[in-house]
Amino acid sequence: MIRPSGRAADELRQIRITRNYTKHAEGSVLVEFGETKVICTASVESGVPRFLKGQGQGWLTAEYGMLPRATGSRNQREASRGKQGGRTLEIQRLIGRSLRAALDMGKLGENTIYIDCDVIQADGGTRTASITGAMVALLDALKLLKKRGALKGEPLKQMVAAVSVGIFQGVPVLDLDYPEDSAAETDLNVVMTSAGGFIEIQGTAEGAPFQPEELTAMLELARQGLQQLFELQQAALQDAV
Amino acid sequence: MIRPSGRAADELRQIRITRNYTKHAEGSVLVEFGETKVICTASVESGVPRFLKGQGQGWLTAEYGMLPRATGSRNQREASRGKQGGRTLEIQRLIGRSLRAALDMGKLGENTIYIDCDVIQADGGTRTASITGAMVALLDALKLLKKRGALKGEPLKQMVAAVSVGIFQGVPVLDLDYPEDSAAETDLNVVMTSAGGFIEIQGTAEGAPFQPEELTAMLELARQGLQQLFELQQAALQDAV
Amino acid sequence: MIRPSGRAADELRQIRITRNYTKHAEGSVLVEFGETKVICTASVESGVPRFLKGQGQGWLTAEYGMLPRATGSRNQREASRGKQGGRTLEIQRLIGRSLRAALDMGKLGENTIYIDCDVIQADGGTRTASITGAMVALLDALKLLKKRGALKGEPLKQMVAAVSVGIFQGVPVLDLDYPEDSAAETDLNVVMTSAGGFIEIQGTAEGAPFQPEELTAMLELARQGLQQLFELQQAALQDAV
Amino acid sequence: MIRPSGRAADELRQIRITRNYTKHAEGSVLVEFGETKVICTASVESGVPRFLKGQGQGWLTAEYGMLPRATGSRNQREASRGKQGGRTLEIQRLIGRSLRAALDMGKLGENTIYIDCDVIQADGGTRTASITGAMVALLDALKLLKKRGALKGEPLKQMVAAVSVGIFQGVPVLDLDYPEDSAAETDLNVVMTSAGGFIEIQGTAEGAPFQPEELTAMLELARQGLQQLFELQQAALQDAV
Amino acid sequence: MIRPSGRAADELRQIRITRNYTKHAEGSVLVEFGETKVICTASVESGVPRFLKGQGQGWLTAEYGMLPRATGSRNQREASRGKQGGRTLEIQRLIGRSLRAALDMGKLGENTIYIDCDVIQADGGTRTASITGAMVALLDALKLLKKRGALKGEPLKQMVAAVSVGIFQGVPVLDLDYPEDSAAETDLNVVMTSAGGFIEIQGTAEGAPFQPEELTAMLELARQGLQQLFELQQAALQDAV
Amino acid sequence: MIRPSGRAADELRQIRITRNYTKHAEGSVLVEFGETKVICTASVESGVPRFLKGQGQGWLTAEYGMLPRATGSRNQREASRGKQGGRTLEIQRLIGRSLRAALDMGKLGENTIYIDCDVIQADGGTRTASITGAMVALLDALKLLKKRGALKGEPLKQMVAAVSVGIFQGVPVLDLDYPEDSAAETDLNVVMTSAGGFIEIQGTAEGAPFQPEELTAMLELARQGLQQLFELQQAALQDAV
């Protein structure tokens, strides 16, 4: 089996994490997983949603979007359709849950962090790139809150990152791009902490069902890929910007 | 650890699958997983959505809803809010993917099957009950299509069922009810074929991340529970109705 | 004239009122008018809508829905269409007005009662079944409020029930089922109190106009049918549940 | 009992029906019931809605609206709220059913008539004024269709008009204005044909239930008022315009 | 060049401004620019939108609509489409900005004025007629606020009016009616103060681009037309009503 | 007067036009007017909207959006609000009209071009940057259509670009950035052809009305700025990419 990109089965695409990509947000990252490019911003507002008022804790919520021509053929703009599609809602709920798992809300103070992940170019794996990049934007926003003295302790519990794995032409592969994704028999998104615990796993058989041993192989690939992603996050965070 | 219901860790709730529950649909099932009760109907319409026209194959799509007072406190009716929430869309997409995996669309002819899963009483596990019950309603609809000579072969590829597993007070348990679900550290929904392949797995750490060995234990519990569910589906299908 | 069902012109369908049909709501009734089956729940929330705040009185509002396949052919789900249709709004406004007529809002305290009527199987007369069944669910909710000491007196002013009458093949008939309803020349819904006063009458000529003497005959039929319905409500309320 | 307006119990407000009120519509009427003023237009389009295609018959549908400041305090514009309210939908469905009763759709040819009733000033009875005025606009549109040779015979079966009656301070009164309407115990809208048959009756007890003999008295008042309205329609139609 | 209406190039249509056109609004004007007829109301509510709370100043906002058959062929009602179109929003934003320019919000007190411009018959120039007429309705509303002692000084800074100009068959013309508007090469809307300053200019080349000297000629025509409109506003305001 | 940016009154911000910014669209440009950054794509689809079918001509339409955190404080995502705001619709209508003025639709063949302008960072002048950048993306899309032989001649009639001018602290200035824009007395957007004709002018007095001589001065500034912009467009188009 040769991957369309020529990558080894356990090889990530070229990953780039560019901080301070836009200037207004408290955290702003351009994350690139190969040709997949997502702008991830973390915006801070003081106050929390009504259901949390007066509990002395913070909140994080996420939204996801795609520019209409981020993809090979143009998609109708969700703002003009008048609603977000099911895929969009599913992804933004996943991003929100994943990043909330990184935080101790009690330490965040009564602040809300809005994560916005906007795909400007799609080539597979937009949700996993979003989580991985937004984690870095989130840390930049936390730094700012720390400087302002708006926190009640260290809210960061653990780093979180995500990667996709799948079965392509019968072989488990890491970090699927679009040509693989659209032909894969199985697609599995894995969100992990840097300590190796699972936050989310979402696996779907696109064609034939997948077997327990395939699941095991895919999870191992994901674990290896995620270790590299955690290192890339750290490297990005050490850049002077 | 004692489960709130007193069940053993690997014990399903009482499952009931009642066919022909309402009279108009081609397939109509009331599925009960303990106190969780869902009406699942399969409706047949000739013709397919535009993106499939002229390809000589069929389609299946699913919708999910909850009566406003299916739950402990009343939820606003989605029809009056003017949109379906993210959770609803996520669940109905899961039901649709799961049941499409049961079918060979090329054998279905140019027919569309609408699956409607409406929760009349919720007590945890509504999505897994929906899939398990809708599978039976789907088979009744297929029988009718067969009688009408509207099929191009046997569209049923494999039986599909679903169950939830989780980590409750540190212990892997099968088929969580609401008191467990709302307190579980991890929640994992597993959709399988009767031959033991995975169609979907969706696991979420609600509190601490879960470990690979916990995942293995949960998947084994799910496998055992699903074997019983496949038997219960078969038993229901043998009932004269 | 022979009715499709073989019933006498002044004969109700078999009526069943099952209390405590689902477990979460303060009042929950399955009402059956023959093959028409509606789940009616009464949910209590403390507080009132803004326009009533601080006036020391309560409120009741109603919503109505149909499962997509409650009918002979599938209707699009209103939640996915993004709005409730005119028929739905018309019916839920009727249910709300009818049940508000049963109550003295000043005695209800600052509580809101939500009535939800969800048709799981339709065979004509869903709005009159809804009113008749919801009245019983409302009483169960009032009992609970009484127990909790949340009332400022007895809010029940009068029992309310509803039935349809019509002109079918030139003859006034009571409690139309779907085959009659879809062929009737005139359709009249009557909401009454147990003391014999009218709360609502809504009559529509589907074909030829109807004459004053036909109106008189239909109203008399309705009065007789409603007496039986009031007795059936009382019987249901005396059941130990 | 003295009516706020000083009118006798069986006295209509001053009624004015002005044809050709605006210039574009095939039929355009300003109808005034005292201070209630409604612009009624009848617009003709060739073709029919999908559910009627190819059946060789026509259709009529109606819409109703109120200018935001047609009333004593400003109502939010339905176009900016993003939906029509339940009251609006209820009224426009009533107008549509009432005017369809005037026509033999088989004679209309495959044409659709849109009735638009827009209240520019409200003082009670907007729905009955709308029906009465729109009937005249409809006739002007039919004349035009006749001239164009677009009809398949005479589609007019019968003239239709509407009036409200009610119980005000214990006394049945005709054609309620807003001060009466908002204080009435009972409000009854009656749509009739010029031959004396009922098309619609919709009665609501606002306070106490109403009794059969009150219903009889109100219907008799309505009958008398409607005779005058039919004469006023005829007079308007004889005006050279 | 002969204008379709036979008017001179610098000639306004017949302008009529009728105050107190409907009875409920604080200001209510029917403005007619030839066959274009718009009902303009100014409604006063105490209080201001959230973003202005506690700043001791007032606000003015505007909405615009067209009756479905104000035009030659029927337009779908925006309330039933579920949203206002881009043209509507653009026009109502223009009306709002234009009339806010007439006021010193600090003198208005914490009051909000809602301007509603509803076109009952369209023949070109509805937005400029709306602004010109609404200015008069606004003054009537201010008078009422003055009487009630609700103002904090004189809020009127300057009178505002609007007119359209364009290039029709190569010639600059004033106050385009629909036959001109639909064939014009350029369409320019000018909003001015009575002192001759510009509030808004919006020019669009419909066909060929327009040249600076054409712009100058159109602006001069507009200035002359607006002087007459300011006189007509004053005359209307002097009418005893 | 010193501009916040230190620029001369007639000085543009640094303009950058980067072609092929994303890979999927037929034309894709990142346009930067200083800190304002907009991704402009031109997408080609064969076929035209219904109102143009069978007329042998093409169409161009435009949409505009802003990432939620393109601005100093986060704006709610229009897709999640469920509708595009008035400002968005106004801008996208302007972009569409402006670029349609560049084309001879008869030469375009039955193709539709979708222009999408998505602001990733806003600092004033997003609509003028959008038009200027989208013009270049449009040319790249036309080149592709030409290669495919899908055109019926040369559709490009003229180059179009746009710039804003305004009165800031009493002085006419070119190409306002956000600090100027939010404090300007007057804001004027000018869309021109490279031959010097006006396509659109939209001027708004934010504070005091503006005078004819100020308008003249602003238009002259715009003309000078636009000449530079036309040169920058040409330079970008000559880049090998």
Short mmCIF file of C-alpha atoms in Angstrom, two decimals, chain C:
data_model
loop_
_atom_site.label_atom_id
_atom_site.label_comp_id
_atom_site.label_asym_id
_atom_site.label_seq_id
_atom_site.Cartn_x
_atom_site.Cartn_y
_atom_site.Cartn_z
CA MET C 1 -76.20 6.09 6.25
CA ILE C 2 -73.79 3.62 7.81
CA ARG C 3 -70.71 5.04 9.48
CA PRO C 4 -67.44 3.52 8.22
CA SER C 5 -66.83 2.23 11.75
CA GLY C 6 -70.33 0.83 12.07
CA ARG C 7 -70.99 3.10 15.07
CA ALA C 8 -74.39 4.69 15.74
CA ALA C 9 -74.61 8.39 14.87
CA ASP C 10 -74.49 9.36 18.54
CA GLU C 11 -71.86 6.87 19.59
CA LEU C 12 -68.40 7.79 20.81
CA ARG C 13 -65.40 5.72 19.88
CA GLN C 14 -63.90 3.61 22.64
CA ILE C 15 -62.35 6.13 24.99
CA ARG C 16 -59.44 5.26 27.26
CA ILE C 17 -57.73 7.61 29.69
CA THR C 18 -54.56 6.14 31.22
CA ARG C 19 -52.99 8.19 34.00
CA ASN C 20 -49.29 8.18 34.93
CA TYR C 21 -48.41 7.09 31.41
CA THR C 22 -44.89 8.47 31.62
CA LYS C 23 -43.04 8.96 34.86
CA HIS C 24 -41.43 12.40 34.88
CA ALA C 25 -44.31 14.83 34.40
CA GLU C 26 -46.46 16.12 37.26
CA GLY C 27 -49.44 14.88 35.25
CA SER C 28 -49.15 12.38 32.40
CA VAL C 29 -52.04 10.82 30.52
CA LEU C 30 -52.39 8.65 27.45
CA VAL C 31 -55.76 9.46 25.97
CA GLU C 32 -57.26 7.24 23.27
CA PHE C 33 -60.30 8.13 21.20
CA GLY C 34 -60.42 4.86 19.27
CA GLU C 35 -57.25 4.71 17.21
CA THR C 36 -56.31 8.31 18.01
CA LYS C 37 -53.65 8.26 20.73
CA VAL C 38 -52.22 11.33 22.41
CA ILE C 39 -49.74 11.67 25.25
CA CYS C 40 -50.78 14.65 27.38
CA THR C 41 -48.45 15.90 30.06
CA ALA C 42 -48.81 18.74 32.53
CA SER C 43 -45.50 20.17 33.73
CA VAL C 44 -45.22 22.64 36.57
CA GLU C 45 -42.62 25.37 36.79
CA SER C 46 -42.53 28.04 39.42
CA GLY C 47 -42.65 31.56 38.07
CA VAL C 48 -44.76 33.13 35.34
CA PRO C 49 -44.10 34.76 31.98
CA ARG C 50 -42.90 38.35 32.04
CA PHE C 51 -46.26 39.92 31.20
CA LEU C 52 -47.72 38.47 34.43
CA LYS C 53 -44.83 39.07 36.83
CA GLY C 54 -45.74 40.46 40.20
CA GLN C 55 -49.50 40.09 39.78
CA GLY C 56 -49.73 37.14 42.13
CA GLN C 57 -51.36 34.85 39.60
CA GLY C 58 -50.44 31.79 37.60
CA TRP C 59 -50.49 30.83 33.94
CA LEU C 60 -51.13 27.85 31.71
CA THR C 61 -49.85 27.41 28.20
CA ALA C 62 -50.09 24.51 25.77
CA GLU C 63 -48.09 23.01 22.97
CA TYR C 64 -49.15 20.39 20.46
CA GLY C 65 -47.18 18.14 18.17
CA MET C 66 -47.49 15.04 16.04
CA LEU C 67 -44.87 12.38 15.58
CA PRO C 68 -43.91 12.44 11.91
CA ARG C 69 -45.47 9.06 11.26
CA ALA C 70 -48.56 9.45 13.43
CA THR C 71 -50.43 9.71 10.14
CA GLY C 72 -50.97 7.58 7.04
CA SER C 73 -48.13 9.22 5.18
CA ARG C 74 -45.12 10.76 6.86
CA ASN C 75 -45.17 14.48 7.64
CA GLN C 76 -41.97 16.44 7.81
CA ARG C 77 -40.86 16.93 11.41
CA GLU C 78 -41.64 20.50 12.45
CA ALA C 79 -38.39 20.72 14.42
CA SER C 80 -36.40 20.04 11.28
CA ARG C 81 -38.55 22.33 9.11
CA GLY C 82 -37.66 25.04 11.60
CA LYS C 83 -41.17 26.12 12.40
CA GLN C 84 -44.53 24.98 13.60
CA GLY C 85 -47.24 25.04 10.97
CA GLY C 86 -50.43 27.05 11.09
CA ARG C 87 -52.55 24.02 11.99
CA THR C 88 -50.27 23.20 14.93
CA LEU C 89 -50.35 26.75 16.26
CA GLU C 90 -54.11 26.93 15.86
CA ILE C 91 -54.61 23.70 17.80
CA GLN C 92 -52.24 24.55 20.62
CA ARG C 93 -53.84 27.94 21.05
CA LEU C 94 -57.22 26.22 21.30
CA ILE C 95 -55.94 23.74 23.89
CA GLY C 96 -54.43 26.55 25.93
CA ARG C 97 -57.57 28.71 25.91
CA SER C 98 -59.75 25.71 26.76
CA LEU C 99 -57.73 24.63 29.78
CA ARG C 100 -57.21 28.17 31.05
CA ALA C 101 -61.01 28.35 31.20
CA ALA C 102 -60.89 25.54 33.75
CA LEU C 103 -58.73 27.49 36.17
CA ASP C 104 -58.87 30.46 38.47
CA MET C 105 -55.42 31.87 37.80
CA GLY C 106 -55.45 33.90 41.01
CA LYS C 107 -55.54 30.68 43.03
CA LEU C 108 -52.73 29.04 41.11
CA GLY C 109 -49.98 31.10 42.72
CA GLU C 110 -47.07 32.28 40.60
CA ASN C 111 -46.76 28.94 38.84
CA THR C 112 -46.84 28.10 35.16
CA ILE C 113 -48.33 24.88 33.87
CA TYR C 114 -47.13 23.65 30.50
CA ILE C 115 -49.48 21.29 28.72
CA ASP C 116 -47.86 19.17 26.03
CA CYS C 117 -50.09 17.12 23.75
CA ASP C 118 -48.15 14.84 21.45
CA VAL C 119 -50.04 12.67 19.02
CA ILE C 120 -48.42 9.28 18.61
CA GLN C 121 -51.17 7.91 16.37
CA ALA C 122 -53.75 9.98 14.53
CA ASP C 123 -57.19 8.88 13.39
CA GLY C 124 -59.24 12.08 13.54
CA GLY C 125 -60.17 14.25 16.51
CA THR C 126 -56.68 14.80 17.86
CA ARG C 127 -57.47 18.26 19.23
CA THR C 128 -60.57 17.17 21.11
CA ALA C 129 -58.81 14.10 22.51
CA SER C 130 -55.95 16.37 23.56
CA ILE C 131 -58.20 18.73 25.51
CA THR C 132 -60.10 15.89 27.16
CA GLY C 133 -56.95 14.04 28.18
CA ALA C 134 -54.93 17.09 29.16
CA MET C 135 -57.72 18.10 31.58
CA VAL C 136 -56.98 14.92 33.55
CA ALA C 137 -53.23 15.46 33.45
CA LEU C 138 -53.82 19.00 34.67
CA LEU C 139 -55.75 17.73 37.68
CA ASP C 140 -52.90 15.41 38.61
CA ALA C 141 -50.51 18.33 38.44
CA LEU C 142 -52.81 20.44 40.62
CA LYS C 143 -52.90 17.67 43.21
CA LEU C 144 -49.15 17.76 43.39
CA LEU C 145 -49.09 21.53 43.74
CA LYS C 146 -51.65 21.21 46.53
CA LYS C 147 -49.44 18.69 48.35
CA ARG C 148 -46.48 21.02 48.03
CA GLY C 149 -48.57 23.87 49.45
CA ALA C 150 -47.90 25.92 46.34
CA LEU C 151 -51.50 27.00 45.71
CA LYS C 152 -53.44 29.97 47.05
CA GLY C 153 -56.80 28.18 47.13
CA GLU C 154 -58.61 25.79 44.81
CA PRO C 155 -57.77 26.79 41.24
CA LEU C 156 -60.17 24.36 39.58
CA LYS C 157 -63.27 26.24 38.50
CA GLN C 158 -64.82 23.63 36.24
CA MET C 159 -64.06 20.49 34.28
CA VAL C 160 -63.56 20.94 30.56
CA ALA C 161 -63.77 18.39 27.75
CA ALA C 162 -64.07 18.47 23.98
CA VAL C 163 -65.54 16.44 21.18
CA SER C 164 -66.01 16.79 17.46
CA VAL C 165 -69.30 16.49 15.64
CA GLY C 166 -70.06 16.79 11.97
CA ILE C 167 -72.37 16.20 9.07
CA PHE C 168 -71.41 12.98 7.34
CA GLN C 169 -73.43 11.94 4.28
CA GLY C 170 -76.11 14.40 5.36
CA VAL C 171 -76.42 13.07 8.91
CA PRO C 172 -75.11 14.65 12.13
CA VAL C 173 -72.63 12.28 13.78
CA LEU C 174 -70.60 12.30 16.96
CA ASP C 175 -66.82 11.96 17.37
CA LEU C 176 -65.59 11.68 13.78
CA ASP C 177 -62.75 9.34 12.98
CA TYR C 178 -60.40 9.99 10.07
CA PRO C 179 -62.44 8.34 7.30
CA GLU C 180 -65.45 10.44 8.36
CA ASP C 181 -63.46 13.58 9.01
CA SER C 182 -61.89 13.62 5.58
CA ALA C 183 -65.27 13.16 3.89
CA ALA C 184 -67.50 15.23 6.19
CA GLU C 185 -69.43 18.20 4.84
CA THR C 186 -69.12 20.01 8.14
CA ASP C 187 -66.74 19.65 11.04
CA LEU C 188 -67.50 21.22 14.42
CA ASN C 189 -65.33 21.09 17.50
CA VAL C 190 -67.07 21.79 20.78
CA VAL C 191 -65.36 22.51 24.08
CA MET C 192 -67.72 22.53 27.06
CA THR C 193 -67.75 22.65 30.82
CA SER C 194 -69.34 19.87 32.82
CA ALA C 195 -72.08 22.37 33.74
CA GLY C 196 -73.06 22.60 30.07
CA GLY C 197 -71.61 25.99 29.11
CA PHE C 198 -69.65 26.50 25.91
CA ILE C 199 -65.98 27.36 26.09
CA GLU C 200 -65.29 27.17 22.37
CA ILE C 201 -67.17 26.19 19.26
CA GLN C 202 -65.39 26.04 15.94
CA GLY C 203 -67.39 24.94 12.96
CA THR C 204 -66.28 24.76 9.36
CA ALA C 205 -68.24 23.93 6.25
CA GLU C 206 -65.95 21.73 4.21
CA GLY C 207 -68.34 21.49 1.30
CA ALA C 208 -71.80 23.07 1.31
CA PRO C 209 -72.66 25.67 3.98
CA PHE C 210 -74.40 24.26 7.02
CA GLN C 211 -77.79 25.41 8.19
CA PRO C 212 -78.87 26.67 11.62
CA GLU C 213 -80.92 23.52 12.28
CA GLU C 214 -77.90 21.34 11.47
CA LEU C 215 -75.89 23.40 13.92
CA THR C 216 -78.53 22.78 16.57
CA ALA C 217 -78.50 19.05 15.94
CA MET C 218 -74.73 18.87 16.06
CA LEU C 219 -74.55 20.83 19.29
CA GLU C 220 -77.06 18.49 20.91
CA LEU C 221 -75.00 15.47 19.84
CA ALA C 222 -71.92 17.11 21.25
CA ARG C 223 -73.64 17.80 24.56
CA GLN C 224 -74.57 14.15 24.93
CA GLY C 225 -71.12 12.93 23.99
CA LEU C 226 -69.49 15.35 26.38
CA GLN C 227 -71.56 14.10 29.30
CA GLN C 228 -70.05 10.68 28.73
CA LEU C 229 -66.58 12.17 28.44
CA PHE C 230 -67.00 13.99 31.75
CA GLU C 231 -67.96 10.68 33.34
CA LEU C 232 -64.94 8.96 31.82
CA GLN C 233 -62.67 11.72 33.12
CA GLN C 234 -64.12 11.22 36.61
CA ALA C 235 -63.70 7.47 36.41
CA ALA C 236 -60.07 7.85 35.38
CA LEU C 237 -59.47 10.26 38.23
CA GLN C 238 -60.82 7.76 40.73
CA ASP C 239 -58.43 5.04 39.65
CA ALA C 240 -55.72 4.39 42.16
CA VAL C 241 -52.50 4.82 40.26
#
